[in-house]
Every structure is written in C-alpha cells, then in structure tokens.
Amino acid sequence: FRYHYDGDPASYPINSAWNRQFGSYVNHEKGKPLMASLLIYLCRHWRRDLLGETLFLDDATATGLFVRPKGYRAVLMDQDVLHRISAPSREAP
C-alpha cells in the first residue's frame, strides 16, 4: 500500500521482448508507446465504510485526490501518476 508508479519502460530488462521491439525509453517519449493503466472497481455494492480508496498524489505540490470504489467505476490513468491503494476495512468482501 505504498505510493508507486505502475510502469516505467526505462526500467525493463535490456534484453526484454519490449526493449527489443521498442528500445529503452522514458514514458511520453515522442514516437514510442504511451504506458497507461486502467483500474476497474468490480464490486457492485461497495459501502463507504468499507474504505479501499485509490489515492493519487502530485508530488511537486504535495496535493492529491482520492477515488472511492464504486461498482463498475473505471479510472484510466497515465502510468506516471503517483498513486496507492488504501487498505479496505476488515468487513470488506
């Protein structure tokens, strides 16, 4: 449950299939694939007291926002977005 980035193409092993195809690069490099993540909240009936929010942080300004789980909600984000999941309550399914 630590803040993290989902992927960094520059961190892939040099001999990986990805690097053989696209080379080593930093996300958002012109002419290279953009790395993105899709979060989908699948639990149809998630009560507020069950917690489990996803927290997003702008490290430069030390501000952020959170997204509460809601049935079938989806969040599409750039993989360069610093984020973490908060622990759900013990009552969560």
Short mmCIF file of C-alpha atoms in Angstrom, two decimals:
data_model
loop_
_atom_site.label_atom_id
_atom_site.label_comp_id
_atom_site.label_asym_id
_atom_site.label_seq_id
_atom_site.Cartn_x
_atom_site.Cartn_y
_atom_site.Cartn_z
CA PHE A 1 0.00 0.00 0.00
CA ARG A 2 2.88 2.36 -0.80
CA TYR A 3 2.82 5.16 -3.34
CA HIS A 4 4.15 3.92 -6.67
CA TYR A 5 4.14 4.33 -10.44
CA ASP A 6 2.71 1.40 -12.39
CA GLY A 7 5.35 1.17 -15.07
CA ASP A 8 8.45 2.73 -16.46
CA PRO A 9 9.62 1.39 -19.80
CA ALA A 10 13.17 2.54 -18.96
CA SER A 11 13.20 0.02 -16.07
CA TYR A 12 12.56 -3.06 -18.24
CA PRO A 13 15.43 -5.52 -18.66
CA ILE A 14 17.63 -4.56 -21.60
CA ASN A 15 17.12 -7.96 -23.26
CA SER A 16 13.31 -8.00 -22.77
CA ALA A 17 10.97 -8.50 -25.70
CA TRP A 18 9.65 -4.97 -25.09
CA ASN A 19 13.10 -3.41 -25.43
CA ARG A 20 13.89 -5.48 -28.50
CA GLN A 21 10.71 -4.13 -30.11
CA PHE A 22 10.70 -0.50 -28.92
CA GLY A 23 14.09 0.19 -27.32
CA SER A 24 14.68 1.66 -23.87
CA TYR A 25 12.85 4.97 -23.39
CA VAL A 26 11.02 7.18 -20.91
CA ASN A 27 7.21 7.25 -20.95
CA HIS A 28 5.86 10.10 -23.16
CA GLU A 29 8.87 9.95 -25.47
CA LYS A 30 7.74 11.02 -28.94
CA GLY A 31 7.13 8.14 -31.32
CA LYS A 32 7.08 5.49 -28.56
CA PRO A 33 4.12 3.66 -26.99
CA LEU A 34 2.40 5.52 -24.14
CA MET A 35 2.07 3.47 -20.96
CA ALA A 36 -1.33 3.70 -19.22
CA SER A 37 -3.21 1.81 -16.50
CA LEU A 38 -6.89 1.03 -16.16
CA LEU A 39 -8.40 0.45 -12.71
CA ILE A 40 -11.83 -1.19 -12.63
CA TYR A 41 -13.81 -1.47 -9.42
CA LEU A 42 -15.78 -4.68 -9.84
CA CYS A 43 -17.72 -4.97 -6.58
CA ARG A 44 -21.27 -3.84 -7.36
CA HIS A 45 -22.25 -2.83 -3.82
CA TRP A 46 -19.29 -1.22 -2.04
CA ARG A 47 -20.27 0.76 1.05
CA ARG A 48 -18.35 3.88 2.09
CA ASP A 49 -17.38 2.31 5.43
CA LEU A 50 -15.51 -0.48 3.59
CA LEU A 51 -12.78 2.05 2.60
CA GLY A 52 -10.26 0.86 -0.04
CA GLU A 53 -9.88 4.18 -1.86
CA THR A 54 -7.25 4.83 -4.50
CA LEU A 55 -5.18 7.89 -3.61
CA PHE A 56 -3.42 9.99 -6.25
CA LEU A 57 -0.58 12.35 -5.32
CA ASP A 58 1.06 15.25 -7.10
CA ASP A 59 4.48 15.04 -5.50
CA ALA A 60 5.52 18.52 -6.65
CA THR A 61 2.67 20.28 -4.83
CA ALA A 62 2.01 17.68 -2.09
CA THR A 63 -1.68 17.71 -3.03
CA GLY A 64 -3.84 14.90 -4.20
CA LEU A 65 -7.24 13.36 -4.51
CA PHE A 66 -8.88 10.04 -3.80
CA VAL A 67 -11.35 7.89 -5.67
CA ARG A 68 -13.80 5.76 -3.73
CA PRO A 69 -14.61 2.30 -5.03
CA LYS A 70 -17.99 2.21 -6.72
CA GLY A 71 -19.47 -0.65 -8.66
CA TYR A 72 -18.13 -0.76 -12.23
CA ARG A 73 -16.29 2.56 -11.92
CA ALA A 74 -13.20 2.79 -14.11
CA VAL A 75 -10.16 5.05 -13.84
CA LEU A 76 -7.84 5.40 -16.84
CA MET A 77 -4.55 6.98 -15.93
CA ASP A 78 -1.09 7.63 -17.23
CA GLN A 79 1.40 5.24 -15.64
CA ASP A 80 3.41 8.25 -14.50
CA VAL A 81 0.72 9.12 -11.93
CA LEU A 82 1.89 8.51 -8.37
CA HIS A 83 -0.79 6.55 -6.52
CA ARG A 84 -1.58 3.93 -3.90
CA ILE A 85 -4.48 1.86 -2.67
CA SER A 86 -5.69 2.35 0.90
CA ALA A 87 -6.42 -0.79 2.87
CA PRO A 88 -10.05 -1.91 2.87
CA SER A 89 -11.75 -2.48 6.20
CA ARG A 90 -11.86 -5.96 7.72
CA GLU A 91 -15.54 -6.18 6.83
CA ALA A 92 -14.83 -5.81 3.10
CA PRO A 93 -15.75 -8.84 0.95
#
